[in-house]
mmCIF file of C-alpha atoms in Angstrom:
data_model
loop_
_atom_site.group_PDB
_atom_site.id
_atom_site.type_symbol
_atom_site.label_atom_id
_atom_site.label_comp_id
_atom_site.label_asym_id
_atom_site.label_seq_id
_atom_site.Cartn_x
_atom_site.Cartn_y
_atom_site.Cartn_z
ATOM 1 C CA MET S 43 3.422 -15.345 2.622
ATOM 2 C CA ARG S 44 4.974 -16.261 6.377
ATOM 3 C CA PRO S 45 4.733 -13.361 8.523
ATOM 4 C CA ALA S 46 8.619 -13.204 8.862
ATOM 5 C CA ALA S 47 8.697 -13.091 5.029
ATOM 6 C CA ARG S 48 5.636 -10.064 5.431
ATOM 7 C CA ARG S 49 7.775 -8.040 7.985
ATOM 8 C CA VAL S 50 11.372 -8.111 5.814
ATOM 9 C CA SER S 51 8.926 -7.455 2.441
ATOM 10 C CA ALA S 52 7.808 -4.444 4.531
ATOM 11 C CA VAL S 53 11.109 -3.506 5.783
ATOM 12 C CA LEU S 54 12.550 -3.183 2.155
ATOM 13 C CA VAL S 55 9.325 -1.333 0.877
ATOM 14 C CA LEU S 56 10.439 1.442 3.398
ATOM 15 C CA LEU S 57 13.647 1.281 2.690
ATOM 16 C CA THR S 58 13.121 1.752 -1.060
ATOM 17 C CA LEU S 59 10.341 4.240 -0.179
ATOM 18 C CA GLN S 60 12.645 6.322 1.765
ATOM 19 C CA SER S 61 15.564 6.093 -0.201
ATOM 20 C CA GLY S 62 14.046 6.494 -3.751
ATOM 21 C CA CYS S 63 13.060 10.285 -2.733
ATOM 22 C CA ALA S 64 16.814 10.851 -1.234
ATOM 23 C CA LEU S 65 18.375 9.482 -4.289
ATOM 24 C CA THR S 66 16.740 10.277 -7.043
ATOM 25 C CA LEU S 67 14.397 13.151 -6.640
ATOM 26 C CA ALA S 68 15.625 14.828 -3.556
ATOM 27 C CA ARG S 69 12.764 14.805 -1.792
ATOM 28 C CA ARG S 70 11.696 14.341 2.037
ATOM 29 C CA PRO S 71 10.671 10.663 2.820
ATOM 30 C CA ALA S 72 6.979 11.013 3.462
ATOM 31 C CA HIS S 73 6.678 13.572 0.387
ATOM 32 C CA ALA S 74 7.915 10.530 -1.878
ATOM 33 C CA ILE S 75 6.106 7.914 -0.133
ATOM 34 C CA ALA S 76 2.773 9.950 -0.456
ATOM 35 C CA PRO S 77 2.630 9.459 -4.501
ATOM 36 C CA LEU S 78 3.099 5.720 -3.914
ATOM 37 C CA GLY S 79 0.577 4.770 -1.811
ATOM 38 C CA VAL S 80 -2.010 6.533 -4.209
ATOM 39 C CA GLN S 81 -0.768 4.569 -6.668
ATOM 40 C CA VAL S 82 -1.474 1.514 -4.438
ATOM 41 C CA LEU S 83 -4.716 2.222 -2.602
ATOM 42 C CA THR S 84 -5.323 2.850 -6.741
ATOM 43 C CA ALA S 85 -4.538 -0.993 -7.828
ATOM 44 C CA VAL S 86 -6.526 -2.163 -4.848
ATOM 45 C CA ASP S 87 -8.964 0.116 -5.621
ATOM 46 C CA ALA S 88 -9.130 -1.520 -9.568
ATOM 47 C CA ALA S 89 -8.981 -5.255 -7.684
ATOM 48 C CA GLN S 90 -11.590 -4.667 -5.188
ATOM 49 C CA ASP S 91 -14.041 -3.770 -8.636
ATOM 50 C CA VAL S 92 -12.883 -7.055 -10.302
ATOM 51 C CA ILE S 93 -13.690 -9.103 -7.417
ATOM 52 C CA ILE S 94 -16.760 -7.544 -6.734
ATOM 53 C CA ALA S 95 -17.693 -8.261 -10.971
ATOM 54 C CA LEU S 96 -16.504 -11.523 -10.306
ATOM 55 C CA GLY S 97 -18.997 -12.114 -7.399
ATOM 56 C CA GLN S 98 -21.841 -10.295 -9.396
ATOM 57 C CA ALA S 99 -21.069 -12.584 -12.590
ATOM 58 C CA GLY S 100 -21.489 -15.652 -10.189
ATOM 59 C CA THR S 101 -17.723 -16.746 -11.097
ATOM 60 C CA ILE S 102 -16.567 -16.797 -7.555
ATOM 61 C CA PRO S 103 -18.623 -18.088 -4.842
ATOM 62 C CA PRO S 104 -19.834 -15.411 -2.020
ATOM 63 C CA ALA S 105 -17.804 -16.808 0.934
ATOM 64 C CA GLN S 106 -14.566 -16.155 -1.411
ATOM 65 C CA GLU S 107 -16.059 -12.756 -2.475
ATOM 66 C CA ARG S 108 -16.539 -11.839 1.733
ATOM 67 C CA ALA S 109 -13.386 -12.782 2.682
ATOM 68 C CA ALA S 110 -11.265 -10.809 -0.111
ATOM 69 C CA LEU S 111 -13.887 -8.011 0.257
ATOM 70 C CA LYS S 112 -12.770 -7.916 3.780
ATOM 71 C CA ALA S 113 -9.178 -7.880 2.970
ATOM 72 C CA THR S 114 -9.470 -4.761 0.412
ATOM 73 C CA VAL S 115 -11.842 -2.999 3.016
ATOM 74 C CA ALA S 116 -9.160 -3.554 5.999
ATOM 75 C CA ILE S 117 -6.780 -1.594 3.226
ATOM 76 C CA GLY S 118 -8.915 1.355 3.003
ATOM 77 C CA TYR S 119 -8.894 1.586 6.948
ATOM 78 C CA ALA S 120 -4.983 0.928 7.017
ATOM 79 C CA GLY S 121 -4.917 3.638 3.972
ATOM 80 C CA LYS S 122 -6.607 6.237 6.413
ATOM 81 C CA LYS S 123 -3.711 5.680 8.920
ATOM 82 C CA LEU S 124 -1.250 5.996 6.340
ATOM 83 C CA ALA S 125 -2.142 8.597 5.073
ATOM 84 C CA SER S 126 -2.304 10.139 8.859
ATOM 85 C CA ALA S 127 1.079 8.966 9.817
ATOM 86 C CA LEU S 128 2.907 10.423 6.642
ATOM 87 C CA ARG S 129 1.414 13.739 7.477
ATOM 88 C CA THR S 130 2.572 12.844 11.076
ATOM 89 C CA MET S 131 6.236 12.036 9.553
ATOM 90 C CA ASP S 132 6.262 15.357 7.511
ATOM 91 C CA ALA S 133 5.845 17.458 10.149
ATOM 92 C CA ALA S 134 8.058 15.833 12.691
ATOM 93 C CA GLN S 135 10.182 18.070 14.296
ATOM 94 C CA SER S 136 12.896 15.961 16.202
ATOM 95 C CA ALA S 137 14.624 13.187 15.566
ATOM 96 C CA LEU S 138 12.704 11.079 18.128
ATOM 97 C CA GLU S 139 9.466 11.926 16.240
ATOM 98 C CA GLN S 140 10.639 11.204 13.113
ATOM 99 C CA ALA S 141 11.925 7.606 14.307
ATOM 100 C CA GLN S 142 8.635 7.549 15.576
ATOM 101 C CA ALA S 143 6.192 8.457 13.142
ATOM 102 C CA SER S 144 8.526 6.441 10.130
ATOM 103 C CA GLY S 145 8.014 3.340 12.465
ATOM 104 C CA GLU S 146 4.196 3.940 12.179
ATOM 105 C CA VAL S 147 4.841 4.364 8.500
ATOM 106 C CA GLY S 148 7.008 1.057 8.716
ATOM 107 C CA ALA S 149 4.292 -1.060 10.722
ATOM 108 C CA LEU S 150 1.659 0.017 8.490
ATOM 109 C CA LEU S 151 2.847 -0.837 5.043
ATOM 110 C CA ASP S 152 3.699 -4.289 6.545
ATOM 111 C CA VAL S 153 0.023 -4.472 7.452
ATOM 112 C CA ILE S 154 -1.022 -3.403 3.727
ATOM 113 C CA ASN S 155 1.394 -5.957 2.444
ATOM 114 C CA GLY S 156 0.159 -8.552 4.535
ATOM 115 C CA LEU S 157 -3.210 -7.809 3.511
ATOM 116 C CA ILE S 158 -2.610 -8.061 -0.123
ATOM 117 C CA PHE S 159 -2.025 -11.423 0.357
ATOM 118 C CA GLU S 160 -5.209 -11.799 2.544
ATOM 119 C CA ALA S 161 -7.318 -10.547 -0.580
ATOM 120 C CA LEU S 162 -5.454 -13.128 -2.741
ATOM 121 C CA ALA S 163 -5.548 -16.016 -0.726
ATOM 122 C CA PRO S 164 -9.619 -16.829 -0.997
ATOM 123 C CA PHE S 165 -9.191 -17.669 -4.536
ATOM 124 C CA THR S 166 -8.746 -21.151 -5.336
ATOM 125 C CA ASP S 167 -9.643 -20.946 -8.910
ATOM 126 C CA THR S 168 -6.310 -20.410 -11.302
ATOM 127 C CA THR S 169 -7.873 -18.364 -13.754
ATOM 128 C CA VAL S 170 -9.345 -15.708 -10.737
ATOM 129 C CA ARG S 171 -6.379 -15.767 -9.320
ATOM 130 C CA ALA S 172 -4.488 -14.449 -11.929
ATOM 131 C CA GLN S 173 -7.299 -12.168 -12.620
ATOM 132 C CA VAL S 174 -6.918 -10.298 -8.851
ATOM 133 C CA ALA S 175 -2.778 -11.109 -8.662
ATOM 134 C CA GLY S 176 -2.705 -9.272 -11.921
ATOM 135 C CA LEU S 177 -3.365 -6.013 -10.435
ATOM 136 C CA LEU S 178 -2.335 -6.734 -6.873
ATOM 137 C CA LYS S 179 1.188 -7.234 -8.555
ATOM 138 C CA GLU S 180 0.781 -3.835 -9.849
ATOM 139 C CA VAL S 181 2.143 -2.629 -6.681
ATOM 140 C CA ASN S 182 5.190 -5.090 -6.613
ATOM 141 C CA ALA S 183 6.276 -3.419 -10.110
ATOM 142 C CA LEU S 184 6.101 -0.175 -8.927
ATOM 143 C CA LEU S 185 8.116 -1.172 -6.445
ATOM 144 C CA LEU S 186 10.445 -2.498 -8.276
ATOM 145 C CA ALA S 187 10.595 0.109 -10.985
ATOM 146 C CA ILE S 188 11.554 2.650 -7.668
ATOM 147 C CA ALA S 189 14.038 -0.004 -7.137
ATOM 148 C CA GLY S 190 15.365 0.245 -10.667
ATOM 149 C CA ALA S 191 15.840 3.793 -10.744
ATOM 150 C CA ILE S 192 17.717 3.864 -7.554
ATOM 151 C CA ALA S 193 19.737 1.289 -8.740
ATOM 152 C CA ARG S 194 20.612 3.506 -12.509
ATOM 153 C CA THR S 195 21.404 6.330 -10.094
ATOM 154 C CA SER S 196 23.207 5.896 -7.401
ATOM 155 C CA MET Q 1074 7.313 -13.381 -7.906
ATOM 156 C CA SER Q 1075 9.309 -14.996 -10.964
ATOM 157 C CA VAL Q 1076 13.234 -15.587 -10.440
ATOM 158 C CA THR Q 1077 13.445 -12.653 -12.619
ATOM 159 C CA ASP Q 1078 12.133 -10.903 -10.485
ATOM 160 C CA ALA Q 1079 13.137 -11.712 -7.585
ATOM 161 C CA THR Q 1080 16.976 -11.152 -9.045
ATOM 162 C CA LYS Q 1081 16.505 -7.742 -10.276
ATOM 163 C CA ALA Q 1082 15.049 -7.199 -6.395
ATOM 164 C CA VAL Q 1083 17.970 -8.451 -4.992
ATOM 165 C CA GLN Q 1084 20.538 -6.310 -7.414
ATOM 166 C CA SER Q 1085 18.339 -3.140 -6.463
ATOM 167 C CA LEU Q 1086 18.096 -3.781 -3.342
ATOM 168 C CA THR Q 1087 22.016 -4.565 -3.053
ATOM 169 C CA SER Q 1088 22.757 -0.928 -4.859
ATOM 170 C CA LEU Q 1089 20.339 0.613 -2.490
ATOM 171 C CA LEU Q 1090 22.273 -0.583 0.415
ATOM 172 C CA GLY Q 1091 25.595 0.518 -0.857
ATOM 173 C CA ALA Q 1092 24.721 3.821 -0.998
ATOM 174 C CA ILE Q 1093 23.241 3.796 2.521
ATOM 175 C CA ASN Q 1094 25.594 1.386 4.677
ATOM 176 C CA PRO Q 1095 28.787 3.945 4.582
ATOM 177 C CA LEU Q 1096 26.379 6.193 6.051
ATOM 178 C CA VAL Q 1097 24.863 3.930 8.460
ATOM 179 C CA ALA Q 1098 28.745 2.394 9.230
ATOM 180 C CA ALA Q 1099 29.467 5.621 10.769
ATOM 181 C CA GLY Q 1100 26.794 5.572 13.094
ATOM 182 C CA VAL Q 1101 23.980 7.348 11.974
ATOM 183 C CA THR Q 1102 20.391 5.738 11.349
ATOM 184 C CA VAL Q 1103 19.219 4.980 8.225
ATOM 185 C CA PHE Q 1104 16.467 7.529 8.276
ATOM 186 C CA GLU Q 1105 19.170 9.900 8.994
ATOM 187 C CA ALA Q 1106 21.363 8.541 5.826
ATOM 188 C CA VAL Q 1107 18.690 9.164 3.654
ATOM 189 C CA ARG Q 1108 18.088 12.828 4.987
ATOM 190 C CA ALA Q 1109 21.507 13.306 4.737
ATOM 191 C CA ILE Q 1110 21.715 12.054 0.914
ATOM 192 C CA ALA Q 1111 18.256 14.421 -0.002
ATOM 193 C CA SER Q 1112 19.897 17.598 1.962
ATOM 194 C CA ARG Q 1113 23.095 17.515 0.103
ATOM 195 C CA ARG Q 1114 21.393 17.507 -3.541
ATOM 196 C CA GLY Q 1115 19.128 20.160 -2.083
ATOM 197 C CA ALA Q 1116 16.081 21.722 -3.447
ATOM 198 C CA SER Q 1117 14.861 25.206 -4.026
ATOM 199 C CA ASP Q 1118 12.296 27.329 -2.244
ATOM 200 C CA ALA Q 1119 10.124 27.061 -5.079
ATOM 201 C CA GLU Q 1120 10.973 23.879 -5.699
ATOM 202 C CA ALA Q 1121 9.886 22.751 -1.500
ATOM 203 C CA ASP Q 1122 6.982 24.674 -1.880
ATOM 204 C CA ALA Q 1123 5.570 22.660 -5.294
ATOM 205 C CA LEU Q 1124 6.466 19.225 -3.415
ATOM 206 C CA ALA Q 1125 4.626 20.398 -0.626
ATOM 207 C CA ARG Q 1126 1.507 21.036 -2.280
ATOM 208 C CA GLU Q 1127 1.828 18.020 -3.914
ATOM 209 C CA PHE Q 1128 2.337 16.363 -0.882
ATOM 210 C CA ILE Q 1129 -1.161 18.140 0.127
ATOM 211 C CA ARG Q 1130 -2.469 16.983 -2.992
ATOM 212 C CA ASP Q 1131 -1.407 13.057 -3.098
ATOM 213 C CA ILE Q 1132 -2.569 12.486 1.011
ATOM 214 C CA SER Q 1133 -6.268 14.196 0.036
ATOM 215 C CA ARG Q 1134 -6.232 11.464 -2.814
ATOM 216 C CA MET Q 1135 -4.892 8.804 -0.520
ATOM 217 C CA GLU Q 1136 -7.644 9.410 2.089
ATOM 218 C CA MET Q 1137 -10.071 9.850 -0.913
ATOM 219 C CA ILE Q 1138 -9.378 6.419 -2.477
ATOM 220 C CA ALA Q 1139 -9.353 5.027 1.401
ATOM 221 C CA ASP Q 1140 -12.533 6.065 1.746
ATOM 222 C CA ARG Q 1141 -13.632 4.742 -1.552
ATOM 223 C CA LEU Q 1142 -12.688 1.467 -0.977
ATOM 224 C CA ILE Q 1143 -13.928 1.086 2.382
ATOM 225 C CA THR Q 1144 -17.566 2.201 1.207
ATOM 226 C CA LYS Q 1145 -17.816 0.169 -1.881
ATOM 227 C CA GLY Q 1146 -16.449 -2.828 -0.052
ATOM 228 C CA GLU Q 1147 -18.988 -2.732 2.974
ATOM 229 C CA ALA Q 1148 -21.861 -1.826 0.571
ATOM 230 C CA ARG Q 1149 -20.998 -4.907 -1.369
ATOM 231 C CA LEU Q 1150 -20.415 -7.027 1.734
ATOM 232 C CA ARG Q 1151 -24.147 -5.817 3.377
ATOM 233 C CA GLU Q 1152 -25.663 -6.503 0.043
ATOM 234 C CA LEU Q 1153 -24.168 -10.206 0.145
ATOM 235 C CA GLU Q 1154 -25.687 -10.585 3.581
ATOM 236 C CA ARG Q 1155 -29.109 -9.587 2.362
ATOM 237 C CA ALA Q 1156 -28.803 -11.942 -0.034
ATOM 238 C CA ALA Q 1157 -27.826 -14.599 2.551
ATOM 239 C CA ALA Q 1158 -30.098 -14.082 4.909
ATOM 240 C CA PRO Q 1159 -33.226 -16.041 3.296
ATOM 241 C CA PHE Q 1160 -31.461 -18.769 3.560
ATOM 242 C CA ASN Q 1161 -30.542 -18.309 7.129
ATOM 243 C CA GLY Q 1162 -34.059 -19.143 8.872
ATOM 244 C CA PRO Q 1163 -37.799 -18.571 8.308
ATOM 245 C CA ARG Q 1164 -38.699 -14.954 6.785
ATOM 246 C CA GLU Q 1165 -41.479 -12.767 8.721
ATOM 247 C CA GLY Q 1166 -44.883 -13.470 7.967
ATOM 248 C CA ARG Q 1167 -44.538 -16.054 5.983
ATOM 249 C CA GLU Q 1168 -47.477 -18.416 5.171
ATOM 250 C CA ASP Q 1169 -46.684 -22.132 6.073
#
């Protein structure tokens, strides 16, 4: 995915997440994003397990496993930063603080979005790609489900 | 992403922007627009407390899963490094 497309995708994700709370759950944006963050990280965790299992079984070469694992570890670090940014976003007292925290959350979603594609990139075998992509696509399915709920209630 | 998925995403996004655009057009930021819509719906104090507790729990879970991703991933990367090490050069104490 090209950087510009990724950026647009991340902005849409943030918009969807922020608006999802307002239009359907009457939640504050950070409160709506947090459970989705949990689900995103859970899906990546499951994908990491599959990558490790494929590596241990010798289905994928070590170089592919290493490259994909590095991306999942980076998602872990980005996830920790996202949790911290969401805390800041929730505690923000002024519009400026809110905007800064919101911008940081958006940037981190952009990073995670890019890393998800990076985790998938090393795999050349179609079957392996399908296995890992199936899990990573849960993230997109989740976001589409939220967008669908918004569409039904607005 | 399939054409169907893309179509659904575009439809959802159009609907979403339809709700936000009037406020944004009135000069407020997207974030303020979202907050305004949220406050119109309002939540009771009890609901707000429950949501706050849920938020803290979600953030803790995020941190826990992120830590697991890092620990598990780095442990496996070290294993792979160790497995590759014998091919990188002669081992210490090897008799030729």
